[in-house]
PDB file of C-alpha atoms in Angstrom:
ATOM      1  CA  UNK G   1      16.490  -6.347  -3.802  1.00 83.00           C
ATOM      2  CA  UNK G   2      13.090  -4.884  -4.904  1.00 89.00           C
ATOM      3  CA  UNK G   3      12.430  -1.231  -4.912  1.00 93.00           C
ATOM      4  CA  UNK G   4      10.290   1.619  -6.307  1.00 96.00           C
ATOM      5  CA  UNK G   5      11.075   5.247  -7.145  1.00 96.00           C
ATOM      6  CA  UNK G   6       8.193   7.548  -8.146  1.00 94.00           C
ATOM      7  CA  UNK G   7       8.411  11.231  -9.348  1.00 84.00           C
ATOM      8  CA  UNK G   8       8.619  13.692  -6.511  1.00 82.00           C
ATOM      9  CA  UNK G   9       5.679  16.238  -5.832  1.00 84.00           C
ATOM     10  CA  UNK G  10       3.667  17.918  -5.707  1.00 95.00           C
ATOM     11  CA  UNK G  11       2.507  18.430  -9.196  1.00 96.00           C
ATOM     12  CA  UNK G  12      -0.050  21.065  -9.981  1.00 97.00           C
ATOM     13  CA  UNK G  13      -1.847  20.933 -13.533  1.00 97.00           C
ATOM     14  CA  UNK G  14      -4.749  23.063 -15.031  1.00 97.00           C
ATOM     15  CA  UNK G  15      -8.099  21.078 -15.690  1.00 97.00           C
ATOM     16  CA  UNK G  16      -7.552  19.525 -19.136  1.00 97.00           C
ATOM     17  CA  UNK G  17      -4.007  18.760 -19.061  1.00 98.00           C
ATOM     18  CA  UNK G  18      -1.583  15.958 -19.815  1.00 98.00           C
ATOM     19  CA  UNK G  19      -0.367  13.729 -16.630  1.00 97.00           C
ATOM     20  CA  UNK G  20       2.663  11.829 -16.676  1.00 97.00           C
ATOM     21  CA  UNK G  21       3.987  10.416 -12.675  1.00 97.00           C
ATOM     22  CA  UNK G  22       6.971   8.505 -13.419  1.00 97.00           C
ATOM     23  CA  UNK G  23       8.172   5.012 -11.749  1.00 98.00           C
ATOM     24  CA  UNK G  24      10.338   2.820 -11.853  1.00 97.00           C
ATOM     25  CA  UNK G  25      11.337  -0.274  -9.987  1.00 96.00           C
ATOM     26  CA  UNK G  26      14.111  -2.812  -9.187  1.00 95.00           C
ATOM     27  CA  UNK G  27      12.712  -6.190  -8.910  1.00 92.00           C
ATOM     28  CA  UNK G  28      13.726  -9.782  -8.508  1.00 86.00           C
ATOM     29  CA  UNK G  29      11.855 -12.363 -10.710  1.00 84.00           C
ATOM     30  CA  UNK G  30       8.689 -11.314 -12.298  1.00 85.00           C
ATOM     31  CA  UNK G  31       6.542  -8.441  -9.756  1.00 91.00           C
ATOM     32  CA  UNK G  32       3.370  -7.179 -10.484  1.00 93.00           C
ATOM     33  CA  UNK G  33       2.945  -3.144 -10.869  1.00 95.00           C
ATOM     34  CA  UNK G  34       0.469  -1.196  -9.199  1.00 96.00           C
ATOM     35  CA  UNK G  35      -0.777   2.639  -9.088  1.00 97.00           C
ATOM     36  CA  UNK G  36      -2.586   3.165  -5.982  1.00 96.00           C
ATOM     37  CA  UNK G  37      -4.602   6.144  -5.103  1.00 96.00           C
ATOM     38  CA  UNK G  38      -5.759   8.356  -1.904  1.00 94.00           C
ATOM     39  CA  UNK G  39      -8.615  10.669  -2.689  1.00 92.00           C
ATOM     40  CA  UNK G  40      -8.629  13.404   0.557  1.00 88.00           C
ATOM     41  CA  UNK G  41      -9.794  12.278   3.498  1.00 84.00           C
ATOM     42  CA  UNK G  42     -10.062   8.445   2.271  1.00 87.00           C
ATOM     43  CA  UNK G  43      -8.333   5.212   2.183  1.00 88.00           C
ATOM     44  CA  UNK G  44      -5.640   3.955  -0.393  1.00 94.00           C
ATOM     45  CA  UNK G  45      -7.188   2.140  -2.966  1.00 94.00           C
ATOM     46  CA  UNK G  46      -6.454   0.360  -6.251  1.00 94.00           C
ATOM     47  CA  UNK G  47      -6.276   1.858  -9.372  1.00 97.00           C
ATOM     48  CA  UNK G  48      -4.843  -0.229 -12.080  1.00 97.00           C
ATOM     49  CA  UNK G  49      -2.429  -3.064 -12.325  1.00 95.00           C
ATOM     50  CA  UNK G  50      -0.383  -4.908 -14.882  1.00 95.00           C
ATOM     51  CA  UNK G  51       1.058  -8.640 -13.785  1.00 92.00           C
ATOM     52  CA  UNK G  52       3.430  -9.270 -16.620  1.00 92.00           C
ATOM     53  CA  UNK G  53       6.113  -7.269 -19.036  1.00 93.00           C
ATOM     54  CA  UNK G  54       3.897  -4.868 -21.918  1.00 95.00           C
ATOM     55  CA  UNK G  55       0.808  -5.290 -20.370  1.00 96.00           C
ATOM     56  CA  UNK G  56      -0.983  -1.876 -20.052  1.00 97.00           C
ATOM     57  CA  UNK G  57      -3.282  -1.463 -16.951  1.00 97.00           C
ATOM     58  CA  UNK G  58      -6.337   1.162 -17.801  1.00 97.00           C
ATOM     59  CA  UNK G  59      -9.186   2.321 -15.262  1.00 97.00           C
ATOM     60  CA  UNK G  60     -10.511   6.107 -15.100  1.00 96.00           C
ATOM     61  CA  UNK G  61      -8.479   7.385 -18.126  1.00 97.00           C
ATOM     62  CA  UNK G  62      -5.672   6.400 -16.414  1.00 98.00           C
ATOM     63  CA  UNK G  63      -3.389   4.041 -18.059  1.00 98.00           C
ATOM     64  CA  UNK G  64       0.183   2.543 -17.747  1.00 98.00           C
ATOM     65  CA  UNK G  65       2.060  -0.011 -19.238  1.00 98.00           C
ATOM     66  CA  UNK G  66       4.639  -2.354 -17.699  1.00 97.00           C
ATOM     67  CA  UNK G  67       7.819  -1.603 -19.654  1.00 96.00           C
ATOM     68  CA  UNK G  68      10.367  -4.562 -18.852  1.00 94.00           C
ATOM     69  CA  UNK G  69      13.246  -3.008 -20.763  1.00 94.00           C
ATOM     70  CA  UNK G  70      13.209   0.318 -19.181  1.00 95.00           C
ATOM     71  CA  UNK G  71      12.095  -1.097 -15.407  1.00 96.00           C
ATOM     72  CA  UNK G  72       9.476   1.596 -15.588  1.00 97.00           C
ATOM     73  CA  UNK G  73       5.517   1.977 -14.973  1.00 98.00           C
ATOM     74  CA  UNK G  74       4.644   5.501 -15.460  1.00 98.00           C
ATOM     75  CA  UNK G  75       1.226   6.811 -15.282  1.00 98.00           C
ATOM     76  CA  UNK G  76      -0.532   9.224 -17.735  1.00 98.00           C
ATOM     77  CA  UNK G  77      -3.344  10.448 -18.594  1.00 98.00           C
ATOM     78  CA  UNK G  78      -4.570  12.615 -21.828  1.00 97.00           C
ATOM     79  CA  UNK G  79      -6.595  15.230 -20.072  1.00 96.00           C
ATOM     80  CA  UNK G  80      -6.842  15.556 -16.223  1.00 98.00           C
ATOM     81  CA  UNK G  81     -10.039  16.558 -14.138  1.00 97.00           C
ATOM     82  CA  UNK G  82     -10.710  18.788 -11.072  1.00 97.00           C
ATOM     83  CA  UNK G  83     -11.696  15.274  -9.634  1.00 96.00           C
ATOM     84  CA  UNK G  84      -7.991  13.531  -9.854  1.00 97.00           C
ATOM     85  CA  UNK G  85      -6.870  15.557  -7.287  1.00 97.00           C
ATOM     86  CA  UNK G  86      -5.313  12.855  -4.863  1.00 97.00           C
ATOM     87  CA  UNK G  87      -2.241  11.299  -4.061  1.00 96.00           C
ATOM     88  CA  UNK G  88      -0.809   8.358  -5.958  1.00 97.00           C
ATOM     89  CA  UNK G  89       1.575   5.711  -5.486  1.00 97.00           C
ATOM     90  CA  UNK G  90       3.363   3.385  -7.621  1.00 97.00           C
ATOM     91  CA  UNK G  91       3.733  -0.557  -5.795  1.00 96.00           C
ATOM     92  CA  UNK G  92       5.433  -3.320  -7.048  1.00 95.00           C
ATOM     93  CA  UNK G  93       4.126  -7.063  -5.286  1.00 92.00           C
ATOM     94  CA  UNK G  94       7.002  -9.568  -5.730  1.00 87.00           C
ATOM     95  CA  UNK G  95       6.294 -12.505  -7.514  1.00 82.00           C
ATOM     96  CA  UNK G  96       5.353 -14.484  -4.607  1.00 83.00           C
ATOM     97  CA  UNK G  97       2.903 -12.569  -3.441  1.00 82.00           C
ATOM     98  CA  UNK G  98       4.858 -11.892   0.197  1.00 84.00           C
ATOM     99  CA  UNK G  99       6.372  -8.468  -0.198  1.00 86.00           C
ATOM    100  CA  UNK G 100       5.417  -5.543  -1.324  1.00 90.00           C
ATOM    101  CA  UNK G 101       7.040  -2.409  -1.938  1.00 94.00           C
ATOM    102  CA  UNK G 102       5.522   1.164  -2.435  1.00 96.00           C
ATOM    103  CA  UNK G 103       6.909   4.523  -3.951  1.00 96.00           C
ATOM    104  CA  UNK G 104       6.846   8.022  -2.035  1.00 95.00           C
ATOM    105  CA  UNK G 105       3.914   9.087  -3.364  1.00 96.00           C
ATOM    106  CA  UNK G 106       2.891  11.759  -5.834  1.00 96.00           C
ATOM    107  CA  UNK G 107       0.486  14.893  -4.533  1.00 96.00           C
ATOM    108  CA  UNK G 108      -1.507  15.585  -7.793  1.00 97.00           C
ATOM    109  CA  UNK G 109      -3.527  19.044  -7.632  1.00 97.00           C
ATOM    110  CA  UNK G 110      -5.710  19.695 -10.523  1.00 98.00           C
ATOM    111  CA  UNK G 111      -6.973  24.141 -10.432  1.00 97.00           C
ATOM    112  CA  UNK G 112     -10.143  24.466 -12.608  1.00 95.00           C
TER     113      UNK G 112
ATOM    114  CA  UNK U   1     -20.344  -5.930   2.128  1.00 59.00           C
ATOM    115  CA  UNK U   2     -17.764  -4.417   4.919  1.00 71.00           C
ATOM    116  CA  UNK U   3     -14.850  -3.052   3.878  1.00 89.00           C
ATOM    117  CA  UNK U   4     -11.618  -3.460   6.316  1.00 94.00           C
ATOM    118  CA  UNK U   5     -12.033  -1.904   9.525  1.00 95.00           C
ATOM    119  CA  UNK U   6      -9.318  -0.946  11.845  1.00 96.00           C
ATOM    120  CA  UNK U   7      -9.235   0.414  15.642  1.00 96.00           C
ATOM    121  CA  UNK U   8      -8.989   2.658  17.265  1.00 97.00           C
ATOM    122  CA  UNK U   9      -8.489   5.383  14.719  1.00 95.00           C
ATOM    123  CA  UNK U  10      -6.286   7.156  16.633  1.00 96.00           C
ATOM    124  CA  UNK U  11      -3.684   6.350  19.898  1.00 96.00           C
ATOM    125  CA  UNK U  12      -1.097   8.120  21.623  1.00 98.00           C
ATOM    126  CA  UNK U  13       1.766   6.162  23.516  1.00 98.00           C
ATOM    127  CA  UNK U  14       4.560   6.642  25.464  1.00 98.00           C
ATOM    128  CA  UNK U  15       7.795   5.578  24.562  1.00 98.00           C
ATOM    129  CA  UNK U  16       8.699   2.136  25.967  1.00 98.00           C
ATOM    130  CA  UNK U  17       5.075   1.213  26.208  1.00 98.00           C
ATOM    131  CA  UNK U  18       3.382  -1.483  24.092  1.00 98.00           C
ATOM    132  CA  UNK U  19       0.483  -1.417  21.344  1.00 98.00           C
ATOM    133  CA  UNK U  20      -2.286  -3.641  19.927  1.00 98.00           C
ATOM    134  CA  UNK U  21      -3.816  -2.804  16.797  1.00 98.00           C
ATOM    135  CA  UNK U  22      -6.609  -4.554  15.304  1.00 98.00           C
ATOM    136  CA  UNK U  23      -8.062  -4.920  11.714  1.00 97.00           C
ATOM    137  CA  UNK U  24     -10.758  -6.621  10.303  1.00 95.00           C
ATOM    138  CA  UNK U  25     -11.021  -8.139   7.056  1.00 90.00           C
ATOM    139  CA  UNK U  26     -13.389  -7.419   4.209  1.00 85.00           C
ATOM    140  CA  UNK U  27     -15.675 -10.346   4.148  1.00 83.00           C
ATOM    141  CA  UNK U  28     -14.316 -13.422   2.615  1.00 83.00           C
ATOM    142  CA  UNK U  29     -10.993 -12.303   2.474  1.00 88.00           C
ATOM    143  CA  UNK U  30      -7.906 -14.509   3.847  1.00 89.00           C
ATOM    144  CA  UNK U  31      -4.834 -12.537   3.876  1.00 92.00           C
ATOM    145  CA  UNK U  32      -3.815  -9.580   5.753  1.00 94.00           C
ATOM    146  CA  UNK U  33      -1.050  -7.236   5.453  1.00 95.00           C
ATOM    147  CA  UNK U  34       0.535  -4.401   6.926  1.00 97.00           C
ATOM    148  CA  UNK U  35       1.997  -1.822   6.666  1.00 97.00           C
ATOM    149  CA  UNK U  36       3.338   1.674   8.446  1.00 98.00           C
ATOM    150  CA  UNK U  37       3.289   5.212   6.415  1.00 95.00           C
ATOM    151  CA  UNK U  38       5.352   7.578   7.933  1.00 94.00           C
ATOM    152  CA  UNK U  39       3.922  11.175   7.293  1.00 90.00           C
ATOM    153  CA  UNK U  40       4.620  12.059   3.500  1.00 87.00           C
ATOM    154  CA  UNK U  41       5.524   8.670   2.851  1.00 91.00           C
ATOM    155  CA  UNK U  42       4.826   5.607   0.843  1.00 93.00           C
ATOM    156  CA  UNK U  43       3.376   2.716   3.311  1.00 96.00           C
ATOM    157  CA  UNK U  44       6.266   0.308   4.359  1.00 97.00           C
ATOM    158  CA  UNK U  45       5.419  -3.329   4.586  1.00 95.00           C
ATOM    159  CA  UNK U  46       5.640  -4.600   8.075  1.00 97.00           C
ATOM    160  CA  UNK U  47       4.200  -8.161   7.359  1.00 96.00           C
ATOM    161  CA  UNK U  48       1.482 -10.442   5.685  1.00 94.00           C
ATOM    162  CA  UNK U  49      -0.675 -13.266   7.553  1.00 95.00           C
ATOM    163  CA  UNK U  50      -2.172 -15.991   5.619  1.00 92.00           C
ATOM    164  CA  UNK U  51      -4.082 -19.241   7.466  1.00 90.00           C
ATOM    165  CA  UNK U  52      -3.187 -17.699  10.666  1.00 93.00           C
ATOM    166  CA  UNK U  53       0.854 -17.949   9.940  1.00 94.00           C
ATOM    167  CA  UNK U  54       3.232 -15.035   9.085  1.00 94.00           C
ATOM    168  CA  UNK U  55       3.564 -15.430   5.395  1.00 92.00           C
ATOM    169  CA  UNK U  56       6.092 -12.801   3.904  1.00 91.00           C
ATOM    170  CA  UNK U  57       7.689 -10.087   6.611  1.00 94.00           C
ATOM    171  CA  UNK U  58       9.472  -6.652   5.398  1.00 94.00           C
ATOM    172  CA  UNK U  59      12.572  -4.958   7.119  1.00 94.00           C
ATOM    173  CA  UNK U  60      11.241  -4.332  10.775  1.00 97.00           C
ATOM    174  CA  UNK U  61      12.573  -5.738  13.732  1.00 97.00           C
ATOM    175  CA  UNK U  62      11.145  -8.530  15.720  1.00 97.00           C
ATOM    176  CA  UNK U  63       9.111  -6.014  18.349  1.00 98.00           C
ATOM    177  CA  UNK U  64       6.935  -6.415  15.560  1.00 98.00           C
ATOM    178  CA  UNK U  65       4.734  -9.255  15.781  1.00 97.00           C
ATOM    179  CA  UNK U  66       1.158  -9.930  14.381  1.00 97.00           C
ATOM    180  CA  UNK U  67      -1.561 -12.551  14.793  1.00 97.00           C
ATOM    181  CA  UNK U  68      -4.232 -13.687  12.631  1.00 96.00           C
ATOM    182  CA  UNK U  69      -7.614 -15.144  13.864  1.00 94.00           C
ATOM    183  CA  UNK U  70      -9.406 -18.322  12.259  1.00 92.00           C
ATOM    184  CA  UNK U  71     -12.140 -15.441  11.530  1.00 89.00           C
ATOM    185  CA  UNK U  72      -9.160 -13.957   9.255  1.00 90.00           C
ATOM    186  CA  UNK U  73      -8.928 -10.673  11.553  1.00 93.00           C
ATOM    187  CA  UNK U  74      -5.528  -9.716  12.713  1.00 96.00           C
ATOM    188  CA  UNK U  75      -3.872  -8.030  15.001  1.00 98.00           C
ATOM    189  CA  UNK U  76      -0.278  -5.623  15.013  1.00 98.00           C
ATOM    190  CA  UNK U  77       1.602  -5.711  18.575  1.00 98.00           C
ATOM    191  CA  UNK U  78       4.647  -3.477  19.014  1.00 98.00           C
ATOM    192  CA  UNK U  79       7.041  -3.980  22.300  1.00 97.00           C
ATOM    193  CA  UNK U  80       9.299  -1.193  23.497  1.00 98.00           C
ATOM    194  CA  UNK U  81       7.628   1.783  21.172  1.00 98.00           C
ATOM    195  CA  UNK U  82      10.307   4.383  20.025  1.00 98.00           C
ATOM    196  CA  UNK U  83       9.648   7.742  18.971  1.00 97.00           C
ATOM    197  CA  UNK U  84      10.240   6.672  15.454  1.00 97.00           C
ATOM    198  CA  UNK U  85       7.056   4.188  15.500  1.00 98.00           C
ATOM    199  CA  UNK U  86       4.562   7.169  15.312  1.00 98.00           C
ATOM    200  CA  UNK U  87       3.348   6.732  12.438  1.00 97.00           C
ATOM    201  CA  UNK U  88       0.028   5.306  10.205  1.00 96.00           C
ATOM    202  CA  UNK U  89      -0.514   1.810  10.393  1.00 97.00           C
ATOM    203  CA  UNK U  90      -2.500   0.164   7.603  1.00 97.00           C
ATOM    204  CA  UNK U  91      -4.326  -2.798   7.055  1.00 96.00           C
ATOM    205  CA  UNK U  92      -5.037  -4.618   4.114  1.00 95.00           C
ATOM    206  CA  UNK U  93      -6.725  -7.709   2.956  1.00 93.00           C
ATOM    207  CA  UNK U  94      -7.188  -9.786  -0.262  1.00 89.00           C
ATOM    208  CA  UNK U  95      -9.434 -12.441  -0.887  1.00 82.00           C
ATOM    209  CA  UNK U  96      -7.558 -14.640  -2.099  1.00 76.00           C
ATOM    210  CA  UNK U  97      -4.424 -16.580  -0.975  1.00 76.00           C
ATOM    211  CA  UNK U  98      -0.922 -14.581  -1.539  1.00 73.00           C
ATOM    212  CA  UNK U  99      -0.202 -14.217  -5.116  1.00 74.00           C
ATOM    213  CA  UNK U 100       1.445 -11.640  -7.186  1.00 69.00           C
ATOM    214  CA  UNK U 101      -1.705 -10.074  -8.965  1.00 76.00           C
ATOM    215  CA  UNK U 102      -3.879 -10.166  -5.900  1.00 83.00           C
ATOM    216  CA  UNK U 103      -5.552  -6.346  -5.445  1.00 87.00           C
ATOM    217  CA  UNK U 104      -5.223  -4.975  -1.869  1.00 90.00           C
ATOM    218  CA  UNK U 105      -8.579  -3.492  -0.299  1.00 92.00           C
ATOM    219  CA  UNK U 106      -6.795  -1.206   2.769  1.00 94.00           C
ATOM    220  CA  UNK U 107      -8.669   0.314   5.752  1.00 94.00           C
ATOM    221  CA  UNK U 108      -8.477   3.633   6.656  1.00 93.00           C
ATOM    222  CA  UNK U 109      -5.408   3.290   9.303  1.00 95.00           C
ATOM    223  CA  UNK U 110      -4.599   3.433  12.901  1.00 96.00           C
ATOM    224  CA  UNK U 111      -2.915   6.572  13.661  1.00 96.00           C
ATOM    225  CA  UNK U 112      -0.784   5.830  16.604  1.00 98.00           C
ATOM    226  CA  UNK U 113       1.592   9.212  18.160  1.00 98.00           C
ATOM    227  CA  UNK U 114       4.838   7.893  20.351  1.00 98.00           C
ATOM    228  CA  UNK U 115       5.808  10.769  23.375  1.00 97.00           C
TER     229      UNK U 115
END
């Protein structure tokens, strides 16, 4: 069946520094990969994708490439603002477009 | 343009009662899902409606059920509500029909508390 694991939180960083939330997924057929992200006090929201194997979704600085091989989709980005605090998750749509799955979520901090 | 709207924003239930939830799509948009976040979880998906038919359903049982209106709004019904249903329910739409790339626009959830 499909799944998703994400990196366990919380994850504090310093203003500046190098994010990397790991994921990976089990998947039937050929899923699409999503990081979502909650800002406090709003709604989940999208923010990048990749739809096939080595594609690399990119939106904020954020970026994340869809590694086939490895079943992964881990998130980084080169130098992290006050601003990123939020939480993210990893989700994986099945190739139908029917199911959807969704990691536990990531609590990112970022201290000035 | 409206984003998706859900109500009420928050309820509080006994156990054994039932629950209607209601969501409203962003304009133009044809397919609902939804889903329920336990607290410190990732949302679990419940169900998606497309053209007013249950399209794709996750690992809930069948007190579970859903509607969708020709105006593409939806509703979430749960029978028999167990202490384990408190939880957030979310709503979200795309505008397109179901298809593995399709972007999710969510609302800001129902929070619904079982007793």
């Amino acid at each position: 069946g499909n799944s998703v694991t994400q990196m366990e939180g919380p994850v504090t960083l310093s203003e500046e520094a190098f994010l990397t939330i790991n994921c990976t997924y089990t998947a039937t057929g050929y899923p699409s990969l999503f990081w979502y992200v909650q800002y406090p006090g709003e709604g989940l929201q999208l923010l990048l994708k990749a739809t096939k194997a080595d594609d690399k979704g990119s939106n904020k600085g954020f970026e994340a490439t869809y590694r086939k091989e490895t079943t992964s989709f881990h998130l980084e980005k080169g130098s992290v603002q006050v601003s990123d605090s939020a939480v993210y998750f990893c989700a994986l749509s099945s190739n139908t477009g029917n199911q959807f799955y969704f990691g536990t979520g990531t609590s990112l901090t970022v201290i000035p | 343009e409206t984003g998706v709207t859900q109500s009420p924003t928050h309820l509080i239930k006994t156990r054994g009662q039932q629950v209607t939830l209601r969501c409203s799509s962003q304009s133009g948009h044809n397919t609902v899902s939804w889903y329920q976040q336990a607290l410190g979880q990732g949302p679990q998906f419940i169900f998606q409606y497309y053209r007013e038919e249950e399209n794709g359903r996750g690992n809930f049982p069948p007190r579970f059920s859903g509607l969708q209106f020709p105006n593409y709004s939806s509703e979430l019904n749960v029978n028999a509500l167990e202490l384990d249903d408190s939880a957030l329910y979310l709503c979200a739409s795309t505008p397109r029909a179901p298809g593995s790339y399709n972007e999710q626009f969510f609302g800001p959830g129902t929070r619904l508390t079982v007793l």
